[in-house]
mmCIF file of C-alpha atoms in Angstrom:
data_model
loop_
_atom_site.group_PDB
_atom_site.id
_atom_site.type_symbol
_atom_site.label_atom_id
_atom_site.label_comp_id
_atom_site.label_asym_id
_atom_site.label_seq_id
_atom_site.Cartn_x
_atom_site.Cartn_y
_atom_site.Cartn_z
ATOM 1 C CA MET A 1 -0.110 -0.056 0.224
ATOM 2 C CA ARG A 2 1.594 2.886 -0.991
ATOM 3 C CA GLU A 3 0.332 4.888 1.759
ATOM 4 C CA ASP A 4 -2.689 7.950 0.501
ATOM 5 C CA ARG A 5 -2.189 6.437 -3.004
ATOM 6 C CA ARG A 6 -5.092 6.739 -5.382
ATOM 7 C CA ARG A 7 -5.287 5.803 -9.294
ATOM 8 C CA ALA A 8 -7.158 6.185 -12.082
ATOM 9 C CA ASP A 9 -7.446 3.305 -15.105
ATOM 10 C CA GLU A 10 -7.495 4.054 -18.521
ATOM 11 C CA SER A 11 -12.284 4.646 -17.479
ATOM 12 C CA GLY A 12 -11.148 7.056 -16.050
ATOM 13 C CA ALA A 13 -12.364 5.894 -13.344
ATOM 14 C CA ALA A 14 -10.520 7.515 -9.760
ATOM 15 C CA THR A 15 -10.580 4.276 -7.016
ATOM 16 C CA ALA A 16 -9.460 4.485 -3.737
ATOM 17 C CA PRO A 17 -5.753 4.446 -2.091
ATOM 18 C CA ASP A 18 -3.250 1.719 -3.128
ATOM 19 C CA LEU A 19 -1.792 0.204 0.395
ATOM 20 C CA ASP A 20 0.031 -2.286 -1.412
ATOM 21 C CA ARG A 21 0.404 -0.564 -4.680
ATOM 22 C CA GLY A 22 4.151 -2.451 -6.672
ATOM 23 C CA ARG A 23 3.034 -6.227 -6.061
ATOM 24 C CA GLU A 24 3.468 -5.866 -10.401
ATOM 25 C CA ALA A 25 6.882 -4.925 -9.851
ATOM 26 C CA HIS A 26 8.025 -7.802 -8.198
ATOM 27 C CA ALA A 27 6.292 -10.656 -10.390
ATOM 28 C CA ASP A 28 8.562 -9.874 -13.098
ATOM 29 C CA PRO A 29 11.827 -12.408 -13.731
ATOM 30 C CA LEU A 30 13.840 -9.713 -14.167
ATOM 31 C CA PRO A 31 13.239 -5.961 -13.733
ATOM 32 C CA PRO A 32 10.669 -3.986 -15.238
ATOM 33 C CA PRO A 33 11.282 -1.282 -18.046
ATOM 34 C CA GLU A 34 11.201 1.719 -16.496
ATOM 35 C CA TRP A 35 11.046 5.789 -18.440
ATOM 36 C CA ARG A 36 9.882 9.379 -18.423
ATOM 37 C CA LEU A 37 7.050 10.582 -20.123
ATOM 38 C CA THR A 38 6.925 14.742 -19.548
ATOM 39 C CA LEU A 39 3.661 16.539 -20.519
ATOM 40 C CA SER A 40 3.663 19.867 -20.579
ATOM 41 C CA ASP A 41 4.140 20.936 -16.585
ATOM 42 C CA LEU A 42 3.981 17.418 -15.998
ATOM 43 C CA THR A 43 6.558 14.240 -15.919
ATOM 44 C CA PHE A 44 5.720 10.968 -15.225
ATOM 45 C CA THR A 45 7.632 7.210 -14.701
ATOM 46 C CA VAL A 46 5.662 5.072 -16.520
ATOM 47 C CA ARG A 47 6.454 1.111 -15.308
ATOM 48 C CA GLU A 48 5.819 -1.203 -17.480
ATOM 49 C CA SER A 49 5.271 -5.278 -16.550
ATOM 50 C CA ALA A 50 4.447 -8.193 -17.826
ATOM 51 C CA ARG A 51 1.441 -8.839 -15.368
ATOM 52 C CA ARG A 52 -0.730 -5.900 -16.258
ATOM 53 C CA LYS A 53 -3.500 -5.536 -19.363
ATOM 54 C CA THR A 54 -4.462 -2.152 -18.452
ATOM 55 C CA LEU A 55 -2.964 1.087 -17.431
ATOM 56 C CA SER A 56 -3.433 3.286 -14.624
ATOM 57 C CA ILE A 57 -2.183 6.351 -13.445
ATOM 58 C CA GLY A 58 -1.515 7.844 -10.061
ATOM 59 C CA VAL A 59 -0.149 10.306 -7.413
ATOM 60 C CA GLU A 60 2.795 8.768 -4.385
ATOM 61 C CA ARG A 61 2.055 10.406 -1.136
ATOM 62 C CA ASP A 62 5.582 12.811 -2.336
ATOM 63 C CA GLY A 63 3.554 13.696 -5.350
ATOM 64 C CA GLU A 64 5.552 11.754 -8.083
ATOM 65 C CA LEU A 65 2.990 11.010 -10.781
ATOM 66 C CA VAL A 66 3.179 7.067 -11.890
ATOM 67 C CA ILE A 67 1.962 5.110 -14.707
ATOM 68 C CA LEU A 68 1.513 1.514 -14.408
ATOM 69 C CA ALA A 69 1.078 0.058 -18.107
ATOM 70 C CA PRO A 70 1.729 -2.876 -19.653
ATOM 71 C CA LEU A 71 4.963 -4.531 -21.079
ATOM 72 C CA GLY A 72 5.340 -3.033 -24.452
ATOM 73 C CA VAL A 73 3.004 -0.024 -24.008
ATOM 74 C CA ASP A 74 2.229 2.268 -27.566
ATOM 75 C CA GLN A 75 3.220 5.288 -25.784
ATOM 76 C CA ASP A 76 1.128 7.453 -28.118
ATOM 77 C CA ARG A 77 -1.222 5.350 -25.941
ATOM 78 C CA VAL A 78 0.008 6.357 -22.399
ATOM 79 C CA ALA A 79 0.548 9.786 -23.585
ATOM 80 C CA GLU A 80 -3.369 9.913 -24.622
ATOM 81 C CA LEU A 81 -3.893 8.591 -21.240
ATOM 82 C CA ALA A 82 -2.308 11.420 -19.350
ATOM 83 C CA ALA A 83 -3.638 14.117 -21.264
ATOM 84 C CA THR A 84 -7.214 12.729 -20.542
ATOM 85 C CA ARG A 85 -6.617 12.460 -16.699
ATOM 86 C CA ARG A 86 -5.107 16.111 -16.268
ATOM 87 C CA ASP A 87 -7.421 17.831 -14.002
ATOM 88 C CA TRP A 88 -7.203 15.033 -12.319
ATOM 89 C CA LEU A 89 -3.918 15.117 -11.400
ATOM 90 C CA TYR A 90 -3.762 18.723 -10.751
ATOM 91 C CA GLY A 91 -7.150 18.878 -8.286
ATOM 92 C CA LYS A 92 -5.251 14.712 -6.337
ATOM 93 C CA LEU A 93 -1.734 17.257 -6.424
ATOM 94 C CA ALA A 94 -3.417 19.940 -4.876
ATOM 95 C CA GLU A 95 -4.688 17.751 -2.631
ATOM 96 C CA LYS A 96 -0.866 15.869 -1.455
ATOM 97 C CA ALA A 97 0.108 19.713 -0.923
ATOM 98 C CA GLN A 98 -1.811 20.073 1.539
ATOM 99 C CA GLN A 99 -2.294 16.672 3.198
ATOM 100 C CA TYR A 100 1.512 16.143 3.152
ATOM 101 C CA ARG A 101 3.791 16.929 6.091
ATOM 102 C CA ALA A 102 6.995 15.769 6.460
ATOM 103 C CA PRO A 103 8.010 13.807 9.620
ATOM 104 C CA ARG A 104 9.128 15.472 12.709
ATOM 105 C CA ARG A 105 12.448 13.292 13.541
ATOM 106 C CA ARG A 106 11.891 12.628 17.582
ATOM 107 C CA GLU A 107 14.569 13.322 19.776
ATOM 108 C CA TYR A 108 16.025 10.375 22.339
ATOM 109 C CA VAL A 109 15.884 12.619 24.981
ATOM 110 C CA THR A 110 13.373 12.341 28.481
ATOM 111 C CA GLY A 111 10.275 14.041 27.413
ATOM 112 C CA GLU A 112 10.144 13.113 23.822
ATOM 113 C CA GLY A 113 6.722 11.640 23.194
ATOM 114 C CA PHE A 114 6.814 8.872 20.774
ATOM 115 C CA TRP A 115 3.405 6.964 19.719
ATOM 116 C CA TYR A 116 1.798 3.654 20.163
ATOM 117 C CA ALA A 117 -1.225 2.136 18.888
ATOM 118 C CA GLY A 118 -2.816 6.200 19.058
ATOM 119 C CA ARG A 119 -1.038 7.044 21.734
ATOM 120 C CA SER A 120 1.399 9.277 23.119
ATOM 121 C CA TYR A 121 3.937 8.583 25.803
ATOM 122 C CA ARG A 122 6.576 10.614 27.176
ATOM 123 C CA LEU A 123 10.369 9.081 27.051
ATOM 124 C CA LEU A 124 13.080 8.842 30.040
ATOM 125 C CA VAL A 125 16.096 8.395 29.488
ATOM 126 C CA GLY A 126 17.802 6.421 32.892
ATOM 127 C CA GLN A 127 16.012 3.169 34.012
ATOM 128 C CA GLY A 128 15.582 0.599 32.135
ATOM 129 C CA GLU A 129 19.182 -1.301 31.943
ATOM 130 C CA ALA A 130 18.808 -3.187 35.471
ATOM 131 C CA GLU A 131 15.582 -5.430 33.570
ATOM 132 C CA GLY A 132 18.327 -5.964 30.884
ATOM 133 C CA GLU A 133 16.018 -4.101 28.323
ATOM 134 C CA ALA A 134 17.653 -1.556 26.500
ATOM 135 C CA LEU A 135 13.807 -0.054 25.745
ATOM 136 C CA GLN A 136 10.345 -0.948 27.560
ATOM 137 C CA LEU A 137 6.917 0.657 27.893
ATOM 138 C CA ARG A 138 6.487 0.352 32.127
ATOM 139 C CA ALA A 139 4.505 2.394 33.787
ATOM 140 C CA GLY A 140 2.866 5.195 31.183
ATOM 141 C CA ARG A 141 6.448 5.527 30.012
ATOM 142 C CA PHE A 142 9.114 4.168 27.536
ATOM 143 C CA ARG A 143 12.390 3.947 29.217
ATOM 144 C CA LEU A 144 15.166 4.172 27.381
ATOM 145 C CA SER A 145 18.846 3.471 28.832
ATOM 146 C CA PRO A 146 21.182 5.765 28.964
ATOM 147 C CA PHE A 147 23.971 3.537 27.351
ATOM 148 C CA HIS A 148 22.220 2.934 24.134
ATOM 149 C CA VAL A 149 20.956 6.509 23.606
ATOM 150 C CA HIS A 150 22.762 6.334 20.298
ATOM 151 C CA GLN A 151 20.879 3.490 19.255
ATOM 152 C CA GLY A 152 17.848 5.067 20.016
ATOM 153 C CA ARG A 153 15.500 5.265 15.965
ATOM 154 C CA GLU A 154 16.786 1.347 16.370
ATOM 155 C CA LEU A 155 16.075 0.285 19.550
ATOM 156 C CA PHE A 156 12.193 1.738 18.874
ATOM 157 C CA ILE A 157 11.783 0.122 14.783
ATOM 158 C CA GLY A 158 13.021 -3.022 16.292
ATOM 159 C CA TRP A 159 10.371 -2.619 19.653
ATOM 160 C CA TYR A 160 7.267 -1.624 17.048
ATOM 161 C CA THR A 161 8.493 -4.556 14.683
ATOM 162 C CA THR A 162 8.264 -7.222 17.738
ATOM 163 C CA HIS A 163 5.406 -5.615 19.534
ATOM 164 C CA LEU A 164 3.127 -5.502 16.036
ATOM 165 C CA LEU A 165 3.428 -9.193 14.826
ATOM 166 C CA THR A 166 2.735 -10.021 18.010
ATOM 167 C CA TRP A 167 -0.756 -8.080 17.757
ATOM 168 C CA ALA A 168 -1.345 -8.912 14.189
ATOM 169 C CA GLU A 169 -0.475 -12.760 14.647
ATOM 170 C CA GLU A 170 -3.395 -12.497 17.753
ATOM 171 C CA GLN A 171 -5.628 -10.891 15.712
ATOM 172 C CA LEU A 172 -5.462 -13.227 12.549
ATOM 173 C CA ILE A 173 -5.906 -16.099 14.942
ATOM 174 C CA ARG A 174 -9.768 -13.841 15.997
ATOM 175 C CA LEU A 175 -10.187 -12.782 12.265
ATOM 176 C CA ARG A 176 -9.667 -16.500 11.071
ATOM 177 C CA PRO A 177 -13.246 -17.741 11.271
ATOM 178 C CA ARG A 178 -14.288 -14.826 8.653
ATOM 179 C CA LEU A 179 -11.337 -15.416 6.098
ATOM 180 C CA ARG A 180 -12.194 -17.116 3.104
ATOM 181 C CA VAL A 181 -7.885 -17.644 2.634
ATOM 182 C CA GLU A 182 -5.390 -17.202 5.573
ATOM 183 C CA PRO A 183 -1.749 -15.500 4.194
ATOM 184 C CA THR A 184 1.078 -17.943 4.081
ATOM 185 C CA GLY A 185 3.193 -16.507 6.419
ATOM 186 C CA LEU A 186 3.109 -12.353 8.005
ATOM 187 C CA ARG A 187 5.892 -10.444 8.698
ATOM 188 C CA VAL A 188 6.888 -6.630 9.061
ATOM 189 C CA THR A 189 9.324 -4.097 8.217
ATOM 190 C CA ASP A 190 9.568 -1.358 6.456
ATOM 191 C CA LEU A 191 7.961 -0.710 2.999
ATOM 192 C CA GLY A 192 8.681 2.866 2.862
ATOM 193 C CA HIS A 193 5.009 4.704 1.793
ATOM 194 C CA ARG A 194 3.081 1.887 1.459
ATOM 195 C CA TRP A 195 1.697 0.602 4.797
ATOM 196 C CA GLY A 196 1.231 -3.407 4.378
ATOM 197 C CA SER A 197 1.634 -4.864 0.960
ATOM 198 C CA CYS A 198 -0.011 -8.943 -0.287
ATOM 199 C CA GLY A 199 3.468 -11.013 -2.222
ATOM 200 C CA THR A 200 2.242 -13.005 -5.172
ATOM 201 C CA ARG A 201 2.668 -15.850 -2.992
ATOM 202 C CA ARG A 202 -0.282 -14.547 -0.812
ATOM 203 C CA ASP A 203 1.980 -13.794 2.702
ATOM 204 C CA LEU A 204 1.930 -10.391 3.908
ATOM 205 C CA ALA A 205 3.975 -7.453 4.866
ATOM 206 C CA LEU A 206 2.944 -4.397 7.503
ATOM 207 C CA HIS A 207 5.421 -1.335 8.116
ATOM 208 C CA TRP A 208 6.739 -1.006 11.865
ATOM 209 C CA ARG A 209 4.506 2.033 11.638
ATOM 210 C CA VAL A 210 1.180 0.748 11.324
ATOM 211 C CA ALA A 211 2.230 -0.446 15.077
ATOM 212 C CA LEU A 212 2.086 3.803 15.562
ATOM 213 C CA LEU A 213 -1.324 3.552 14.920
ATOM 214 C CA PRO A 214 -4.747 3.186 16.487
ATOM 215 C CA ARG A 215 -5.880 -0.141 16.459
ATOM 216 C CA ARG A 216 -8.740 0.514 14.427
ATOM 217 C CA MET A 217 -6.404 2.215 11.668
ATOM 218 C CA ALA A 218 -3.667 -0.675 12.210
ATOM 219 C CA GLU A 219 -6.975 -3.371 11.331
ATOM 220 C CA TYR A 220 -7.998 -1.001 9.020
ATOM 221 C CA VAL A 221 -4.522 -1.722 6.555
ATOM 222 C CA LEU A 222 -4.395 -5.404 7.878
ATOM 223 C CA VAL A 223 -7.774 -6.206 6.442
ATOM 224 C CA HIS A 224 -6.894 -4.663 4.011
ATOM 225 C CA GLU A 225 -4.360 -6.460 3.253
ATOM 226 C CA LEU A 226 -5.997 -9.814 4.073
ATOM 227 C CA VAL A 227 -8.815 -9.293 1.189
ATOM 228 C CA HIS A 228 -6.209 -8.842 -1.676
ATOM 229 C CA LEU A 229 -6.200 -12.974 -0.955
ATOM 230 C CA GLU A 230 -9.274 -12.825 -1.952
ATOM 231 C CA HIS A 231 -8.444 -9.968 -4.925
ATOM 232 C CA HIS A 232 -5.576 -9.108 -6.276
ATOM 233 C CA HIS A 233 -7.109 -5.340 -6.799
ATOM 234 C CA HIS A 234 -9.515 -2.410 -5.950
ATOM 235 C CA ARG A 235 -12.342 -3.021 -8.341
ATOM 236 C CA ALA A 236 -15.832 -3.018 -7.152
ATOM 237 C CA ALA A 237 -15.976 -6.853 -5.246
ATOM 238 C CA PHE A 238 -12.615 -5.606 -3.301
ATOM 239 C CA TRP A 239 -14.168 -3.110 -2.038
ATOM 240 C CA GLU A 240 -17.641 -4.997 -1.602
ATOM 241 C CA ARG A 241 -15.823 -7.513 0.574
ATOM 242 C CA LEU A 242 -14.034 -5.236 2.967
ATOM 243 C CA GLU A 243 -16.905 -3.650 3.616
ATOM 244 C CA VAL A 244 -18.503 -7.530 5.146
ATOM 245 C CA LEU A 245 -15.265 -7.334 7.163
ATOM 246 C CA LEU A 246 -15.209 -3.338 8.351
ATOM 247 C CA PRO A 247 -18.083 -1.377 7.688
ATOM 248 C CA ASP A 248 -17.125 1.676 8.758
ATOM 249 C CA TYR A 249 -13.993 0.784 6.073
ATOM 250 C CA ALA A 250 -14.321 3.982 4.366
ATOM 251 C CA GLU A 251 -14.098 5.949 7.467
ATOM 252 C CA ARG A 252 -11.258 4.705 8.896
ATOM 253 C CA LYS A 253 -9.188 5.008 5.211
ATOM 254 C CA SER A 254 -10.074 8.547 5.248
ATOM 255 C CA TRP A 255 -8.777 9.240 9.010
ATOM 256 C CA LEU A 256 -5.525 7.561 7.514
ATOM 257 C CA ALA A 257 -5.017 9.345 4.331
ATOM 258 C CA LEU A 258 -4.937 12.385 6.306
ATOM 259 C CA HIS A 259 -3.570 11.689 9.668
ATOM 260 C CA GLY A 260 -0.661 8.743 9.164
ATOM 261 C CA ALA A 261 1.711 10.886 8.071
ATOM 262 C CA ASP A 262 2.188 12.170 11.508
ATOM 263 C CA TYR A 263 2.364 8.771 13.183
ATOM 264 C CA ASP A 264 6.143 8.426 12.251
ATOM 265 C CA LEU A 265 9.815 8.573 14.095
#
């Protein structure tokens, strides 16, 4: 999932933010061709894939314009799609400029706030070494050993990774009776701008940043990827199935698009 990604296909219909864009790129045996298209004041990155049958166009979280295309696509066909979607793209770029905020880098000093499960916890440097853990959450505060401050970011990412994986595995057990297809595996890693992804081998991945989100939003990311086990697209059938599992998915999706950038280190 690229965080807060929207696409428009050749029919001109806008689709919802894509949480796991990039699946096609990993499916080809060789890196897919990539080239640039300039249309007036807009520049696009065109990525071709042998798995794609249609064109789709979208705006990344950082404002990059991307067109996903079938392998060997005619360049005039790509330019025609870009031209027909110009007004839509200007609107999306304006939204991105309003919503995107560069993350504020945390300092690993006493009093700094760090998100976990939607709540901000203050950091206390100077305790925790006695229990043998460089970083822990105890008595309502994160506690970091003074001997490991230089590893602060690395320790937090590791802590988030471990706790998010435990939470996600528990959620899979809870959701299992309602699922038609189960993932072959689950991992937590750094996915760049994507919150989650569903691989071609039906394995799921979550960004460690999902641990920072309120649990309702983390659940949306997880369930979104689980639905991709059944529907490898964002057409009507995908959203209908997601609505069965999460009736208020649209509200959660909108919240994540507006506020997700705030949840980072």
